[in-house]
Every structure is written in C-alpha cells, then in structure tokens.
Coordinates of C-alpha atoms in Angstrom, one line a residue:
X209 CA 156.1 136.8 -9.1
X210 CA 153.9 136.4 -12.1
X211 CA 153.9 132.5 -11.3
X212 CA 153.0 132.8 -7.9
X213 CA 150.2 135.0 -8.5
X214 CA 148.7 133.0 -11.3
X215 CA 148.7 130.3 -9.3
X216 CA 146.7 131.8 -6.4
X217 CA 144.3 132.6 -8.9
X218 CA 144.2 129.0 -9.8
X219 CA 143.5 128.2 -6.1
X220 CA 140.8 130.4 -5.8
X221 CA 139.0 129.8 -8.3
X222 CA 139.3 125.8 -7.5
X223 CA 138.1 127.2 -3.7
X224 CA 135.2 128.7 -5.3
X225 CA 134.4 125.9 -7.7
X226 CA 134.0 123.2 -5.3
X227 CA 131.9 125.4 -2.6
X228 CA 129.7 126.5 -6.2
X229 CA 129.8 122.8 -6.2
X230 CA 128.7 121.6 -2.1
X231 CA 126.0 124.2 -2.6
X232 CA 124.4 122.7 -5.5
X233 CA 124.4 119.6 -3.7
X234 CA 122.7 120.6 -1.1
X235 CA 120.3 122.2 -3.4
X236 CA 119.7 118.9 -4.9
X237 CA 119.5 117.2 -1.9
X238 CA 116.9 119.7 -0.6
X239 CA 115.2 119.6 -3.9
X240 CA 115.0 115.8 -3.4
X241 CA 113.9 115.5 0.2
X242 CA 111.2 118.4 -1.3
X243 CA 110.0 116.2 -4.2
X244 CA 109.7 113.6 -1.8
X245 CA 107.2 114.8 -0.3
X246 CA 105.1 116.2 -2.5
X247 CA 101.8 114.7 -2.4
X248 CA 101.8 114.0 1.0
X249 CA 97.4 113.2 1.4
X250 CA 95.6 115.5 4.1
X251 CA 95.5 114.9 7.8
X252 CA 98.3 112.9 7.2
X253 CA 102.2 113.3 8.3
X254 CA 104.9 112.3 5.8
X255 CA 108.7 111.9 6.9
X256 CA 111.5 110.4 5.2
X257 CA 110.0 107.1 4.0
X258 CA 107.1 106.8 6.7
X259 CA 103.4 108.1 5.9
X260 CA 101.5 108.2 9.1
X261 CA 98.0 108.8 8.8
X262 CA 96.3 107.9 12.2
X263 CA 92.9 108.8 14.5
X264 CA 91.7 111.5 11.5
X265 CA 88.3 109.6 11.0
X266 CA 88.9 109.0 7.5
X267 CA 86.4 106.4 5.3
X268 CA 89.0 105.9 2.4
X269 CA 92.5 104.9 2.4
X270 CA 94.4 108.2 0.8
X271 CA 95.3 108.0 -3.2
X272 CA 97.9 110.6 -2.7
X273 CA 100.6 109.0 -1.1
X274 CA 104.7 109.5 -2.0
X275 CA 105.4 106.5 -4.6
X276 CA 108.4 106.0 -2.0
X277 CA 106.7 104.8 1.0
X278 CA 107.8 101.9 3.1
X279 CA 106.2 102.5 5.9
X280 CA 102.4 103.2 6.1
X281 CA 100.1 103.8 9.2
X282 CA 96.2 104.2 8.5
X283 CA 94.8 103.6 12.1
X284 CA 92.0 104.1 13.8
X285 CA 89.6 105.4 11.3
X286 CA 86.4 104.1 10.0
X287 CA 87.3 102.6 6.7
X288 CA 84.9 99.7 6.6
X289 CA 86.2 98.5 3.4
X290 CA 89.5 97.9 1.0
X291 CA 89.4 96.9 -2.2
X292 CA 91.2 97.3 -5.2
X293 CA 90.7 101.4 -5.7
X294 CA 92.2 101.8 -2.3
X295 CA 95.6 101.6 -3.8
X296 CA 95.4 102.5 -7.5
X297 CA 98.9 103.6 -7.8
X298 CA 102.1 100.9 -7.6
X299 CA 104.1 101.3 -4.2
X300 CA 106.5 99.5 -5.2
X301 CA 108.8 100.6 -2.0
X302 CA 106.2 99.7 0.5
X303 CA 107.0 96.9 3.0
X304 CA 105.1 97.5 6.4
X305 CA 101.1 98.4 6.4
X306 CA 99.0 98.8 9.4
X307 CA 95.6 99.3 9.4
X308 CA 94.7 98.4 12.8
X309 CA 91.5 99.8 14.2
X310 CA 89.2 101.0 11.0
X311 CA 86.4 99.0 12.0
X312 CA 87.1 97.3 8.0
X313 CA 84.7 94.6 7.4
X314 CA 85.5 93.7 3.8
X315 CA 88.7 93.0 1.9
X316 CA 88.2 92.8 -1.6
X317 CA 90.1 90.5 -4.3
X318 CA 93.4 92.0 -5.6
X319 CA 93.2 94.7 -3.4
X320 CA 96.9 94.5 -2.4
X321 CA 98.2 94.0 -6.1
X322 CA 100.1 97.2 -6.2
X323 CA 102.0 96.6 -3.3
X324 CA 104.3 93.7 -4.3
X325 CA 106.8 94.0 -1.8
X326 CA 104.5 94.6 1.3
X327 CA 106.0 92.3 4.1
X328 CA 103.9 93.0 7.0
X329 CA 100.3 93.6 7.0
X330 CA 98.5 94.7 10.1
X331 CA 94.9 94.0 9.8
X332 CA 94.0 93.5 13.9
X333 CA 91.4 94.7 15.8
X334 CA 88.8 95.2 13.0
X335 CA 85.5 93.2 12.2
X336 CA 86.6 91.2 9.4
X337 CA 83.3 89.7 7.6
X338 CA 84.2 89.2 3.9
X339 CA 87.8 88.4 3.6
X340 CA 88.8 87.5 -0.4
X341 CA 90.9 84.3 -0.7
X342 CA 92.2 86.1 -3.9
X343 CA 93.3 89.5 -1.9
X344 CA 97.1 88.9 -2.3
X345 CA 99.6 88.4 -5.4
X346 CA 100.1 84.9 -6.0
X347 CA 103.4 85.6 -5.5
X348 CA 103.7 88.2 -2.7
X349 CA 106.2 88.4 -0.3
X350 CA 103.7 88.8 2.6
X351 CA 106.0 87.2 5.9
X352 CA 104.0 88.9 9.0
X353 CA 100.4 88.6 9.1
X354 CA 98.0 89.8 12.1
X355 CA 94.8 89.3 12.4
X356 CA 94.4 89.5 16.4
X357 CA 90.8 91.1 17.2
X358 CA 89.6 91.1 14.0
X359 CA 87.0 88.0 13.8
X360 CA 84.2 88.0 16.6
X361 CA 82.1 85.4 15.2
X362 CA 82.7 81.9 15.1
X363 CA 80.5 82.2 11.7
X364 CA 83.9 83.6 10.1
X365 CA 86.2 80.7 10.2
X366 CA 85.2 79.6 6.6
X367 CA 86.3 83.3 5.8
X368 CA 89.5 82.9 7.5
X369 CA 90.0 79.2 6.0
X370 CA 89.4 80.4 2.8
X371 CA 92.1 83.2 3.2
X372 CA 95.0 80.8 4.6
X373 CA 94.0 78.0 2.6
X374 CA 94.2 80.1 -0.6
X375 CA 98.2 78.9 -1.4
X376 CA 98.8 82.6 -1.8
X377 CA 100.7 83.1 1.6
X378 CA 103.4 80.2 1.0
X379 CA 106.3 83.0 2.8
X380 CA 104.3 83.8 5.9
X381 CA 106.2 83.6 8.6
X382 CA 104.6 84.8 11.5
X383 CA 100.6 84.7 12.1
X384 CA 98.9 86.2 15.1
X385 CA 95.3 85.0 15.2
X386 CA 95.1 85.7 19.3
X387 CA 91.8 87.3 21.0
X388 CA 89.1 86.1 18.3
X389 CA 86.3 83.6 18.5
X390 CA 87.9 80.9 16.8
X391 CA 86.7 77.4 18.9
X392 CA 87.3 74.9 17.0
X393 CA 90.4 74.8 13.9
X394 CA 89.7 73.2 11.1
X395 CA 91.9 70.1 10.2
X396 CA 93.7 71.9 7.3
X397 CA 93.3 75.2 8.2
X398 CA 96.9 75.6 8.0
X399 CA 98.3 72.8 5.5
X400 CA 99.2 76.1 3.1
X401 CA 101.2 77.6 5.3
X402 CA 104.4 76.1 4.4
X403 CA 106.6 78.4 6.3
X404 CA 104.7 79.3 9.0
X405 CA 107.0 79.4 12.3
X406 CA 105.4 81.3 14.4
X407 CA 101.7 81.1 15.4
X408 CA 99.6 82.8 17.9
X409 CA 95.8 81.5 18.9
X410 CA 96.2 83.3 22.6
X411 CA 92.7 83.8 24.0
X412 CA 90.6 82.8 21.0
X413 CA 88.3 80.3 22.9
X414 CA 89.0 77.1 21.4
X415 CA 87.8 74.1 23.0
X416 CA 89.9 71.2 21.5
X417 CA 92.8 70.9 18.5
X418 CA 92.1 68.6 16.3
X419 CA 93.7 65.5 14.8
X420 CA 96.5 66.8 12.4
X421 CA 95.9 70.4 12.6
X422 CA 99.2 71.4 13.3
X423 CA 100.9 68.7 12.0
X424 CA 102.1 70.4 8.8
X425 CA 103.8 74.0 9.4
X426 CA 107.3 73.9 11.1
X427 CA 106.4 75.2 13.6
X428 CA 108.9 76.7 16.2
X429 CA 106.4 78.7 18.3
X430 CA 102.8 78.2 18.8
X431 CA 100.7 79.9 21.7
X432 CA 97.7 78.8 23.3
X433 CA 97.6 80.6 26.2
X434 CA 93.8 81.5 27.8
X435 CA 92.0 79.3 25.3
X436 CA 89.3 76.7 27.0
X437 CA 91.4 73.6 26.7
X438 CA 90.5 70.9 28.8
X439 CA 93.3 68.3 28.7
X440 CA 95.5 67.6 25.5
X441 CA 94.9 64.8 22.8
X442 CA 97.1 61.8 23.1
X443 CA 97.3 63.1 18.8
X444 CA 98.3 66.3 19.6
X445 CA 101.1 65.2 21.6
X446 CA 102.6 62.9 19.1
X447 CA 102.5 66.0 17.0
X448 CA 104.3 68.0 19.0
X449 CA 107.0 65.6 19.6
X450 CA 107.4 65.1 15.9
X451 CA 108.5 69.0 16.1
X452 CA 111.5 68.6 18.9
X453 CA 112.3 72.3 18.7
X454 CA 108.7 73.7 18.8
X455 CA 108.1 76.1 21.9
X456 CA 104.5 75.7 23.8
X457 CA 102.5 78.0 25.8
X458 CA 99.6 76.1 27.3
X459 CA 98.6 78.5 30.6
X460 CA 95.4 80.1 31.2
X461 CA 93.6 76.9 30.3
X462 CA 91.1 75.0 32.5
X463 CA 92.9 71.9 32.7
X464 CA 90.7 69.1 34.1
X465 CA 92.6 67.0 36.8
X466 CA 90.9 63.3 36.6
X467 CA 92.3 60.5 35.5
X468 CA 92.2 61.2 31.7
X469 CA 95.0 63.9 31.8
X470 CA 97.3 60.8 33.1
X471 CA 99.2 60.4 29.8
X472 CA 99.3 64.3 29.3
X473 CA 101.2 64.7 32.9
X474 CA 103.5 62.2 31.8
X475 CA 104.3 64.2 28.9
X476 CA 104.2 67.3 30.7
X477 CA 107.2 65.8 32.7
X478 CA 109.4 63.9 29.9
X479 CA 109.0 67.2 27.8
X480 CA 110.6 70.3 27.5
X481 CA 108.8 71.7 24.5
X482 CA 106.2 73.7 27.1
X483 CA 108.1 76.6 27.9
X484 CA 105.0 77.6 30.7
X485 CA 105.0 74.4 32.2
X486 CA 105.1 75.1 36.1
X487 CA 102.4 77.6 35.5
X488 CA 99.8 75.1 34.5
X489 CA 97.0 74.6 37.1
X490 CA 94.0 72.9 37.6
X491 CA 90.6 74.1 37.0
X492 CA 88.6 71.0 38.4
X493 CA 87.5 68.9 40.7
X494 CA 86.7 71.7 43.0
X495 CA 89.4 70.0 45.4
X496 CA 92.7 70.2 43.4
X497 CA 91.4 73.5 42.1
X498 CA 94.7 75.9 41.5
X499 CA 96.8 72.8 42.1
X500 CA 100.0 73.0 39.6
X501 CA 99.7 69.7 37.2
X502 CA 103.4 69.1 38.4
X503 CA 102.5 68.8 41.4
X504 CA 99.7 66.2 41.3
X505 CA 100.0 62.8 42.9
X506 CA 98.1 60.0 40.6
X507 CA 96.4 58.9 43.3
X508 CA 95.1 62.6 43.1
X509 CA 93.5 61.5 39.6
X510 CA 90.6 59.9 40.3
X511 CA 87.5 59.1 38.1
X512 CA 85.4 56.4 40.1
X513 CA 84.2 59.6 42.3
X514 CA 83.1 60.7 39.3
X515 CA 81.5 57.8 38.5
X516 CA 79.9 57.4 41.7
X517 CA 78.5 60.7 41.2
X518 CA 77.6 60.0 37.8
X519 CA 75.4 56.4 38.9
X520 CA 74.3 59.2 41.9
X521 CA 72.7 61.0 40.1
X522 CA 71.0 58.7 37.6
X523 CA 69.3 57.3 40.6
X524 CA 68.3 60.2 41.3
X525 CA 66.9 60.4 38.1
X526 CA 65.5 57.1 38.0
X527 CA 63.8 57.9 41.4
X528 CA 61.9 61.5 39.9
X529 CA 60.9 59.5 36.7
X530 CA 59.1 56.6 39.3
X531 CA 57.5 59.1 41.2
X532 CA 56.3 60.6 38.0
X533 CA 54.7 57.7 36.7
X534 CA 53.1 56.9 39.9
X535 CA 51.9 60.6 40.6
X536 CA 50.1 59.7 36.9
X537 CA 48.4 56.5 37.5
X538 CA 47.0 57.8 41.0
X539 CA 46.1 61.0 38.9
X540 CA 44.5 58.5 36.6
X541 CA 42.4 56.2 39.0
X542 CA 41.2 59.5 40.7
X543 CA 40.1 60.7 37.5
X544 CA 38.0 57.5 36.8
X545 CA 37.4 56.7 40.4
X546 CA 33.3 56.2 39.4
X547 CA 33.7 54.0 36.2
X548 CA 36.4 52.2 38.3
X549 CA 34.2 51.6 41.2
X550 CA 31.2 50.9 38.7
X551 CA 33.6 47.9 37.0
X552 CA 34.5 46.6 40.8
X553 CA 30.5 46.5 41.5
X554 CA 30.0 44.1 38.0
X555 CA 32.7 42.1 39.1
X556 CA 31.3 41.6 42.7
X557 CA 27.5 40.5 41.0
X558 CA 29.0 38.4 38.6
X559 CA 31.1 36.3 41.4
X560 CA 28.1 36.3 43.4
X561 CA 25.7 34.8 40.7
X562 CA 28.1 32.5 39.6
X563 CA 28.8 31.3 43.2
X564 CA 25.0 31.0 44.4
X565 CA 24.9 28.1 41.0
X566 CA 27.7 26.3 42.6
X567 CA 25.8 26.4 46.0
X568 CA 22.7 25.3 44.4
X569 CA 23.6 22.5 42.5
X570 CA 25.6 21.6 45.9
X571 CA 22.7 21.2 47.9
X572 CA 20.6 19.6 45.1
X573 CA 22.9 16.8 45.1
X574 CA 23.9 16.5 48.9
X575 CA 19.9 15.8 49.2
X576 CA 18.5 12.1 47.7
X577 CA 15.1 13.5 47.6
X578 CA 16.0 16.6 45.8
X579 CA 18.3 14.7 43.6
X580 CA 15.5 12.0 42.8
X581 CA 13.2 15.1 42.3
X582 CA 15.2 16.5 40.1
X583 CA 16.0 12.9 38.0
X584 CA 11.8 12.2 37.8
X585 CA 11.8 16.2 36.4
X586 CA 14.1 15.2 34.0
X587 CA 12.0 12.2 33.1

C-alpha cells in the first residue's frame, strides 16, 4: 500500500513537471515571437519575418527594423534617395527588397553593404538618375534584379551601363529592364553579366540590337516584345542560333515586309527559338499591313516599288529645284529689265556702225571712179 501510494506521488509530480515544463515553453516561445518584434518602425506592419511598410508617404527608409527580416516592402512613398545611412544596421537575414514606386532618383555607393544576403532587389517604377556602379558588395549574392519603369530618359543608359558593367553582379540571374526608354544597347552592356538567363527589354523602344550585344550571357530567355524593331540583323541571328535553347519574344514590333526581311523569314521558319512566332505581323507597306510574316509569299517582298517611288520622287524634286532656278532668273531679268534693255540698245548701235563701214567701203570699191578718187586722195 505504501508502495503504491508513493508511486502515485511519483506520477504526479512527473504530470506536473512536464506541464510546469510545456508552459515555460510556450512562455519562451511567446517571449521570442515578442522580442521579435520589438522595434517594429512606425506606419509599418511586422509579421513573422516580413516588414511591410507600404503607401505611408514616408522620405526615409525606416532604421528601426527587426535584425531578422527577410522580407522587406517599402513601396510607394516618396523616398527620392538611398544611400548608405538608409540601412545602418547589418540585416544579415534579409533576402527579398522592394522598393517599387518611391519616386527614388539616386542610389548611392555602398548603400546595400549591410544586406549581404539580399537576393532580390525591386527597384521598378522609379526615376532612376544617379545610379552608383559601386552600390552592391563585390561579392553579393544579388540573383533578381528589376529595374522595369525606372529610366525615362535615354540620357541614362551610361547610368545603367555603368551599373551592369560594374562586375559586381556576376550571380544575376534574372534582369527585367521592360517599359523604359532604352533605344539603342550598347555593345557590352551586358558582357558582365555572366549568368544572366533571363532578360526582359519588353516595351523599352529600341530601334535596332547591335552587333554582339547579346552574344555573351547564356541566355535562356530574352523578351522583346513592343520594342520598335524593324527587321532583325543577319548578326543577331547568328547569335541566337549560337544559343539553341534560348526562348524569343519578338511581337509587338513593326516589322517592315520588303525584300530585306528575306533572310529573317527564312529564319523565322527553320527556327524554333521564337516562341511568338505566328503572332508576328507586318507593319508596312500599307498593303501587307497586319499580314502574319508566315504567311508572306516572296513575291510579296518587293523593293523595286520602292525604288520606283524612290526615283518618283527625286524627279519630283529635281522638277521643284528647276522651277526654282528658273522662277530666279526671270525674277532676275525683271529686276534689271532697264540696264538689260540699255545693253541690248549698245549692242544694236555698235552692229549698225560697224555694218554701215562694210557697206561703205563696198560701194567705194564697186565704183572705178570712187575707187580712183580715193587712190589720187591717197596720193
């Protein structure tokens, strides 16, 4: 009996050992999730690992912030500029930041040096005027870059050059530079982008890609969707096949349908690298206007039309610049009408004197008198 009882006593107290024990647990895990988030900055919302500080129209990135944040959202406020006080503190935790939408026109040097592990950086639609080449780590793990709305002037490509070209990026992945005023790339824009995959120039008016621009990242997607392209280089081309299992967007362009887009039909239709391909249409001549490329018959492809209206309208130019010179030496005889008429009348009395000698001496010798006259006169 005096067994039994102790050992009930021995269960009870185990029974209330361990729940002494699950509540102190939970304590500490309260306490934690507490400490946590302590600090969270004002007009902000902290949760787990995620700090979401959005539309509060602040100027300043918050100081403030949980030293375990991974995830950190500071959009849509009017934070012109970042530099190197907007994060003074390490975050070492933090891998994703967007600041989409702060109308930021600066970004300093070493301005992301306390974020070491930041893998994604949102930086789109901004007005991106001073961009330092020397912003990241030299060795950052930076994989997801966008930059979409963010350059509205084609003034800022050296900015932009100077940021990619800076050999600081050498694990980006994935660039979006879509929706900016880019026109024309640069030849080694991207040369420092080692393993750059994916790249996005959607809507960013350029006109023509240059020889060897995109001949160095592997590439495995590139979009160029809505640009202003006009037909493809034979260069380009070659490029592309060099990269068999790169993936094209081309529509939205305003393909030109003459005779010079021969060799890129014929490339259109041996290749499957354009994943867009049956929604590529032409732009011009007005007549195959809409026409899909695919579609087109060469004898569609003409360029001696062209050329007829070309000779056309020199002519026509010719014609004008004829009627213009003869419009100005009417203008001019008009204009000296009296000194011309004057010159005409000199002309006139000089023939006439000149012709009434001849005549003279003519009848002076067809007359032996005169002529013997005119021998004794002599004498």
């Amino acid at each position: 009996m005096r067994l039994l009882s102790t050992t009930c006593g021995r269960d009870r107290g185990e029974i209330q050992g361990s729940k002494h024990m699950s509540v102190m647990m939970h304590f500490l895990f309260l306490l934690a999730a507490v400490l946590s988030c302590h600090g969270c900055p004002d007009k902000c919302l902290c949760f787990s690992q995620t700090v979401k500080c959005q539309n509060q129209d602040l100027d300043a990135i918050p100081h403030s912030l949980p030293t375990n944040t991974k995830f950190l959202f500071v959009t849509g406020n009017n934070i012109s500029h970042i530099g190197v006080d907007s994060f003074p503190t390490s975050l070492e935790m933090l891998t994703d930041l967007y600041l989409s939408g702060n109308q930021i026109e600066t970004v300093d040097a070493m301005v992301f040096d306390n974020l070491p592990n930041l893998v994604r950086l949102d930086l789109s639609n901004n007005d991106i005027q001073t961009f330092s080449g020397r912003a990241f780590l030299l060795e950052n793990k930076v994989q997801r870059l966008n930059l979409s709305r963010s350059f509205h002037n084609h003034s800022s490509m050296d900015v932009l050059q100077s940021v990619l070209q800076s050999g600081n990026l050498i694990q980006l992945t994935a660039l979006d530079l879509s929706n900016n005023d880019l026109v024309i790339l640069p030849d080694d824009i991207f040369t420092s982008l080692s393993s750059l995959v994916t790249l996005s120039l959607q809507n960013s008016s350029i006109i023509s890609i240059q020889n060897g621009t995109l001949r160095a990242p592997p590439l495995l997607e590139l979009d160029l969707r809505d640009n202003s392209l006009r037909d493809l280089p034979a260069t380009s081309m070659e490029e592309f096949d060099l990269k068999p299992a790169l993936l094209i967007r081309l529509s939205g362009n305003p393909w030109r349908c003459d005779c010079f887009i021969d060799d890129m039909l014929l490339w259109l239709k041996n290749s499957t690298q354009v994943v867009d391909v049956h929604n590529l249409t032409c732009s011009d001549p007005e007549a195959l206007r809409r026409q899909p490329l695919l579609q087109l018959d060469p004898a569609q492809l003409k360029c001696l039309g062209d050329m007829e209206g070309v000779l056309e309208t020199s002519y026509v130019f010719l014609g004008l610049v004829l009627a213009l010179i003869g419009v100005i030496f009417l203008l001019v005889l008009y204009l000296n009408r009296k000194g011309i008429k004057r010159w005409m009348y000199n002309i006139r009395d000089a023939c006439r004197d000149h012709m009434e000698g001849y005549h003279y001496r003519y009848e002076i010798n067809s007359d032996p008198r005169l002529a013997n006259l005119s021998i004794n006169s002599d004498v």
